[in-house]
mmCIF file of C-alpha atoms in Angstrom:
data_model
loop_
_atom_site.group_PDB
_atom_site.id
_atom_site.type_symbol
_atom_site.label_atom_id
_atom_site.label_comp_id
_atom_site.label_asym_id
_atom_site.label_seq_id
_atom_site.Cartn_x
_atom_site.Cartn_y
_atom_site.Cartn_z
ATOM 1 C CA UNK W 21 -224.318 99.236 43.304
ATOM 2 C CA UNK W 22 -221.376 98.677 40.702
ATOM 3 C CA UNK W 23 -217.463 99.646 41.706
ATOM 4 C CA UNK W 24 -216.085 101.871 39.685
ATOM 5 C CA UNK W 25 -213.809 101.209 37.142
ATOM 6 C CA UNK W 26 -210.097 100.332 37.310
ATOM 7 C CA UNK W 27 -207.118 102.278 36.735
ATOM 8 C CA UNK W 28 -205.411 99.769 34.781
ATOM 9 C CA UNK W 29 -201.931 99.744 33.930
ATOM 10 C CA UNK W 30 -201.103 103.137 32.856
ATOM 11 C CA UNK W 31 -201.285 104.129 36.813
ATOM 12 C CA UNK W 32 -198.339 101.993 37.554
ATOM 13 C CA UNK W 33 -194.964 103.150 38.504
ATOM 14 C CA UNK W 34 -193.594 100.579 36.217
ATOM 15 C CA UNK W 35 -195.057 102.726 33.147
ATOM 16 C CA UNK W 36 -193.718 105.938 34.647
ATOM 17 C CA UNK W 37 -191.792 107.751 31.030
ATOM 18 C CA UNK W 38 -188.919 109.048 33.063
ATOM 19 C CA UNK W 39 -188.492 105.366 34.703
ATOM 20 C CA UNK W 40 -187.585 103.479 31.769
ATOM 21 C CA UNK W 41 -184.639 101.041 31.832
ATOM 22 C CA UNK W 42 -184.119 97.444 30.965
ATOM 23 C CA UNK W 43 -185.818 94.283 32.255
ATOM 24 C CA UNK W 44 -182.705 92.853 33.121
ATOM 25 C CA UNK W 45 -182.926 91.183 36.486
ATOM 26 C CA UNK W 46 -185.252 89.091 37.927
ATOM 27 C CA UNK W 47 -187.666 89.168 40.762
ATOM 28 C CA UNK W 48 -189.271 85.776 41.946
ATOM 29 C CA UNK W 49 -191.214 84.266 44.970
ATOM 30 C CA UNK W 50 -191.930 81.180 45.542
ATOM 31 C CA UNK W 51 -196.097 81.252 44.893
ATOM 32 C CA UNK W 52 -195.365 82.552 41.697
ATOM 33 C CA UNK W 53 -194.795 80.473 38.369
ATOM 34 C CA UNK W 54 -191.464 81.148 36.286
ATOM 35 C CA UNK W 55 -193.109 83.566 33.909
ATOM 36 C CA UNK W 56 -193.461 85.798 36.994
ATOM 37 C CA UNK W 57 -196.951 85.231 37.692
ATOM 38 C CA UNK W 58 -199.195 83.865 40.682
ATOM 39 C CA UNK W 59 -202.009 83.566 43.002
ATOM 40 C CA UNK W 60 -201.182 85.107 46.512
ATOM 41 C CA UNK W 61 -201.434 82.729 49.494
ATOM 42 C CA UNK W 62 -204.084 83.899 51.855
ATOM 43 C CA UNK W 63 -201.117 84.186 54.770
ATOM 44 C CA UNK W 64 -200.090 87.424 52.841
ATOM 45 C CA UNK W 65 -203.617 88.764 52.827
ATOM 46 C CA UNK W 66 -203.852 92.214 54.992
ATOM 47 C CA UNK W 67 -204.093 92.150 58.743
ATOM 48 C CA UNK W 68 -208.028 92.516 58.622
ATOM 49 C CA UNK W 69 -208.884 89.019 57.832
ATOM 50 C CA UNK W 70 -205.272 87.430 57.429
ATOM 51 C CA UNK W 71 -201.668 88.024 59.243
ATOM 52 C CA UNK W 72 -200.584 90.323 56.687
ATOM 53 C CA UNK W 73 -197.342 89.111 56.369
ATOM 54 C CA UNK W 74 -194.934 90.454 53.927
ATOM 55 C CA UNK W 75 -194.102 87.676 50.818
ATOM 56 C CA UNK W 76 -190.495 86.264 50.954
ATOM 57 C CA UNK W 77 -188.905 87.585 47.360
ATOM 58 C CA UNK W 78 -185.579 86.979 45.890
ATOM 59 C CA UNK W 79 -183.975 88.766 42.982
ATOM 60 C CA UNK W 80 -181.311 87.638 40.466
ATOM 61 C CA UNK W 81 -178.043 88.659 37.905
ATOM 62 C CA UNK W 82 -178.686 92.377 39.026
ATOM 63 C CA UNK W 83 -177.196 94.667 36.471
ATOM 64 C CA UNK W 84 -173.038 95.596 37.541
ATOM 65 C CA UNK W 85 -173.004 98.418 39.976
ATOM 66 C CA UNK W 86 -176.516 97.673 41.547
ATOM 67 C CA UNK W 87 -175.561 98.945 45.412
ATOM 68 C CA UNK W 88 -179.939 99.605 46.323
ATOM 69 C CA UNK W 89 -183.516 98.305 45.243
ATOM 70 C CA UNK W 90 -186.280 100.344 45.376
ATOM 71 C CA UNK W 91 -189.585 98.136 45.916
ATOM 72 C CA UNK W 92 -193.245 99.197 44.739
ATOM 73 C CA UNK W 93 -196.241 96.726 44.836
ATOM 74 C CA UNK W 94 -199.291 98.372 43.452
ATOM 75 C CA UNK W 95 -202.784 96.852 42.662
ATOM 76 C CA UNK W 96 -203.672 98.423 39.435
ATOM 77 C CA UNK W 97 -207.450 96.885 39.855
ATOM 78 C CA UNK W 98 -208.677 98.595 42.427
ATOM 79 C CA UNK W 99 -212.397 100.715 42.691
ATOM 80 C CA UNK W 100 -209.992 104.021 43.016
ATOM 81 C CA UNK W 101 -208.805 106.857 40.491
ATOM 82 C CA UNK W 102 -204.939 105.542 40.759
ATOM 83 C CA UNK W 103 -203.377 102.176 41.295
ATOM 84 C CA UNK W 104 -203.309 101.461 44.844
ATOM 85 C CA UNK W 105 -200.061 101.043 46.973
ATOM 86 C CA UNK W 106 -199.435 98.552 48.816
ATOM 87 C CA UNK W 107 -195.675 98.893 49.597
ATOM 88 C CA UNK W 108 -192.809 101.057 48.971
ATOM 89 C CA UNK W 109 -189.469 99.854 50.168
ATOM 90 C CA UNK W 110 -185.653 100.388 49.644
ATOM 91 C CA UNK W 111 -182.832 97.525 50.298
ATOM 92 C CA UNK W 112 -179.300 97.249 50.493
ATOM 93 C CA UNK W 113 -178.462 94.700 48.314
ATOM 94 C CA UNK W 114 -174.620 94.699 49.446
ATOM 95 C CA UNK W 115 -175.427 91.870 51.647
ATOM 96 C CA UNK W 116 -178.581 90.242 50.579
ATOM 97 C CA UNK W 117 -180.132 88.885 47.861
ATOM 98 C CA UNK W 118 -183.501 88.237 48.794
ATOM 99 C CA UNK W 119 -186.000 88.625 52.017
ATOM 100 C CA UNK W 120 -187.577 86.265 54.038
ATOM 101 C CA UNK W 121 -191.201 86.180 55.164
ATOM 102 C CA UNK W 122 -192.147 89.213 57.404
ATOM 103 C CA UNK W 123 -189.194 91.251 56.310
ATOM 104 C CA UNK W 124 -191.217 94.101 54.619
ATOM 105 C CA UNK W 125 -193.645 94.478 57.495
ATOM 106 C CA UNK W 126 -193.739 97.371 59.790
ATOM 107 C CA UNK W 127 -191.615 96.149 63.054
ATOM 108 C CA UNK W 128 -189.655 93.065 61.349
ATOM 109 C CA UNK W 129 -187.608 94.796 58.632
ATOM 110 C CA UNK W 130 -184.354 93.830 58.648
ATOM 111 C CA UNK W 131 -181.066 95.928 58.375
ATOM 112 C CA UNK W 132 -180.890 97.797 55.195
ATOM 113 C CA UNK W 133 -184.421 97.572 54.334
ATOM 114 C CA UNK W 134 -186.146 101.079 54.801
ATOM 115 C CA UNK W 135 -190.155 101.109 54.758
ATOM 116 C CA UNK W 136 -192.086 104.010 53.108
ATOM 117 C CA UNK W 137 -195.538 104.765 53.750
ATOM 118 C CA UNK W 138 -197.763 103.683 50.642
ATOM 119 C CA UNK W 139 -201.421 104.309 50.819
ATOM 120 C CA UNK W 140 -202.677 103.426 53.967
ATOM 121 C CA UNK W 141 -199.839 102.328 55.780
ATOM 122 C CA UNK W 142 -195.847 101.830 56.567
ATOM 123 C CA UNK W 143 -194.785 98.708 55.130
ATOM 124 C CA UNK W 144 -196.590 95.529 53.430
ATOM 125 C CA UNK W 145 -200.455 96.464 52.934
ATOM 126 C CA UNK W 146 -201.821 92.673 51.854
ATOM 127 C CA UNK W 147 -204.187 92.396 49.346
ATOM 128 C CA UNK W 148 -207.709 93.278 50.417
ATOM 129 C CA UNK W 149 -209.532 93.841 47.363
ATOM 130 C CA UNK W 150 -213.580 94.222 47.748
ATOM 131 C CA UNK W 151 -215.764 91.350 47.421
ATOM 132 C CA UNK W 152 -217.356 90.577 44.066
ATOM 133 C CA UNK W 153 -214.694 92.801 42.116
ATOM 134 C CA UNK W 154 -213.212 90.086 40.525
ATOM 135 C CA UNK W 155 -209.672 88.817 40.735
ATOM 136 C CA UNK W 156 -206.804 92.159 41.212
ATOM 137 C CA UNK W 157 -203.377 91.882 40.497
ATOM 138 C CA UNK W 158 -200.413 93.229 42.663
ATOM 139 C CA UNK W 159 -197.409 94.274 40.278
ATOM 140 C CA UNK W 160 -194.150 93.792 42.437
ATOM 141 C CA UNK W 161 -191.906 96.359 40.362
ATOM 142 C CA UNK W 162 -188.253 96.785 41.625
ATOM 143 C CA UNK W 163 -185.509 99.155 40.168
ATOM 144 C CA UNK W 164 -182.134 98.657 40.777
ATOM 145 C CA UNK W 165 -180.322 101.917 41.446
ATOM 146 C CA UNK W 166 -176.367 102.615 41.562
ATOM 147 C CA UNK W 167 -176.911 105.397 44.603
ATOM 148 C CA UNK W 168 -178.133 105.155 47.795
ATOM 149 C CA UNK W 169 -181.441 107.105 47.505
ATOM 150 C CA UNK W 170 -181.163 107.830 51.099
ATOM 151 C CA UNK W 171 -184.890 108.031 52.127
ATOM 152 C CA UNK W 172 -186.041 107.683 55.418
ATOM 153 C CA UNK W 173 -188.594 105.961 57.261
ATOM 154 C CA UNK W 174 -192.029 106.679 56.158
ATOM 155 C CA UNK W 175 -191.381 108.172 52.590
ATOM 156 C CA UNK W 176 -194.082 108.231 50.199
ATOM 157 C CA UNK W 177 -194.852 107.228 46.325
ATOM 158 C CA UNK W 178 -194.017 110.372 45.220
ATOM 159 C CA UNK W 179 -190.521 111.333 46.686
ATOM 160 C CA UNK W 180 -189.585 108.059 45.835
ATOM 161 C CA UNK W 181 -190.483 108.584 42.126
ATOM 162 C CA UNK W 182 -188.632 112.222 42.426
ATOM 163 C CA UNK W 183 -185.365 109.618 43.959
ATOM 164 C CA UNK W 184 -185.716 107.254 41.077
ATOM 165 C CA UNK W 185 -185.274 109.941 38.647
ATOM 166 C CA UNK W 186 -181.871 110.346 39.238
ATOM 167 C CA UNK W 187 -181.292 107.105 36.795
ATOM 168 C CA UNK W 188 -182.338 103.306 37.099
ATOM 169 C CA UNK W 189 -179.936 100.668 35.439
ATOM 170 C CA UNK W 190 -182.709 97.741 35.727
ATOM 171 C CA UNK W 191 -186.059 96.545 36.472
ATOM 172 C CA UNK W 192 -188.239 93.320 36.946
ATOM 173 C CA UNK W 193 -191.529 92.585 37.631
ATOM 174 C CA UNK W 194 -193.392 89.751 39.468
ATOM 175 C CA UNK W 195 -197.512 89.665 39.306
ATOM 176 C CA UNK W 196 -199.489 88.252 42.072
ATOM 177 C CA UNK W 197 -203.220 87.923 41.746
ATOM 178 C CA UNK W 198 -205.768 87.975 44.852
ATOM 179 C CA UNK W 199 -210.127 87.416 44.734
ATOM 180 C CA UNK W 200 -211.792 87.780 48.008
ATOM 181 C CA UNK W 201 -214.728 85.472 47.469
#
């Protein structure tokens, strides 16, 4: 029986009309290449058949008056009618410029990181995607806001997007790619 088809791009955040705003920061980690693109170690694969640990990510030259991040990784491959999410995420960037390993999973987020709730789960979701489907990328998409959105614990996609409205001065984007063979 064939998967259905993918949602491709066009279901991404990133491509969200009232979310436009430079690419002028930049997002890295250190599996990925420096065009911004890389295969996944297993270690971040989700909890079913890996630890699903959260990647360690570091950003750069955020644009003047960046005071929060908002974090989305969505998997724009997936068998599903939308991209799927596999993290939503604010930080404080007052007093940090990057996260370590872990820090975007449920019960190990540090201060001024707040999780939201993306498709299945609060917190990192690894990669997972279904056997045979071919490779699937995860688009890391950050926005750097001048406001606090002030979202609590367990927000969704969706209010998020409504927060992010109020105007982004900067994005970046990092692509990791994950099989399961």
């Amino acid at each position: 029986m064939a998967l259905p088809h993918k949602p491709g791009d066009h279901a991404l955040l990133w491509n969200d009309e009232t979310l436009r705003a430079p690419e002028n920061f930049g997002l890295s980690a250190e599996w990925a290449s420096e065009d911004a693109v890389g295969e996944i170690p297993d270690r971040y694969r989700a909890h079913v058949l890996g630890t699903n640990l959260s990647p360690a990510l570091r950003w750069s030259t955020l644009p003047a008056g960046t005071v929060e991040l908002a974090l989305v990784v969505q998997d724009p491959d997936t068998p599903m009618a939308g991209a799927a999410t596999h993290l939503v995420a604010t930080i404080d960037v007052a007093h940090r410029d990057r996260l370590e390993d872990g820090a975007l999973t449920k019960g190990s987020s540090p201060s001024g990181v707040v999780l939201g709730k993306g498709g299945i789960k609060l917190g990192w979701a690894g990669p997972m995607p279904p056997k045979g489907h071919g490779p699937h990328r995860y688009v890391f998409q950050a926005f750097a806001m001048q406001k606090p959105l002030d979202l609590r614990t367990g927000f969704r996609l969706a209010e998020l997007r409504d927060a992010l409205a109020q105007g982004v001065l900067g994005r970046a984007q990092l692509i990791g790619t994950y099989e399961s063979r």
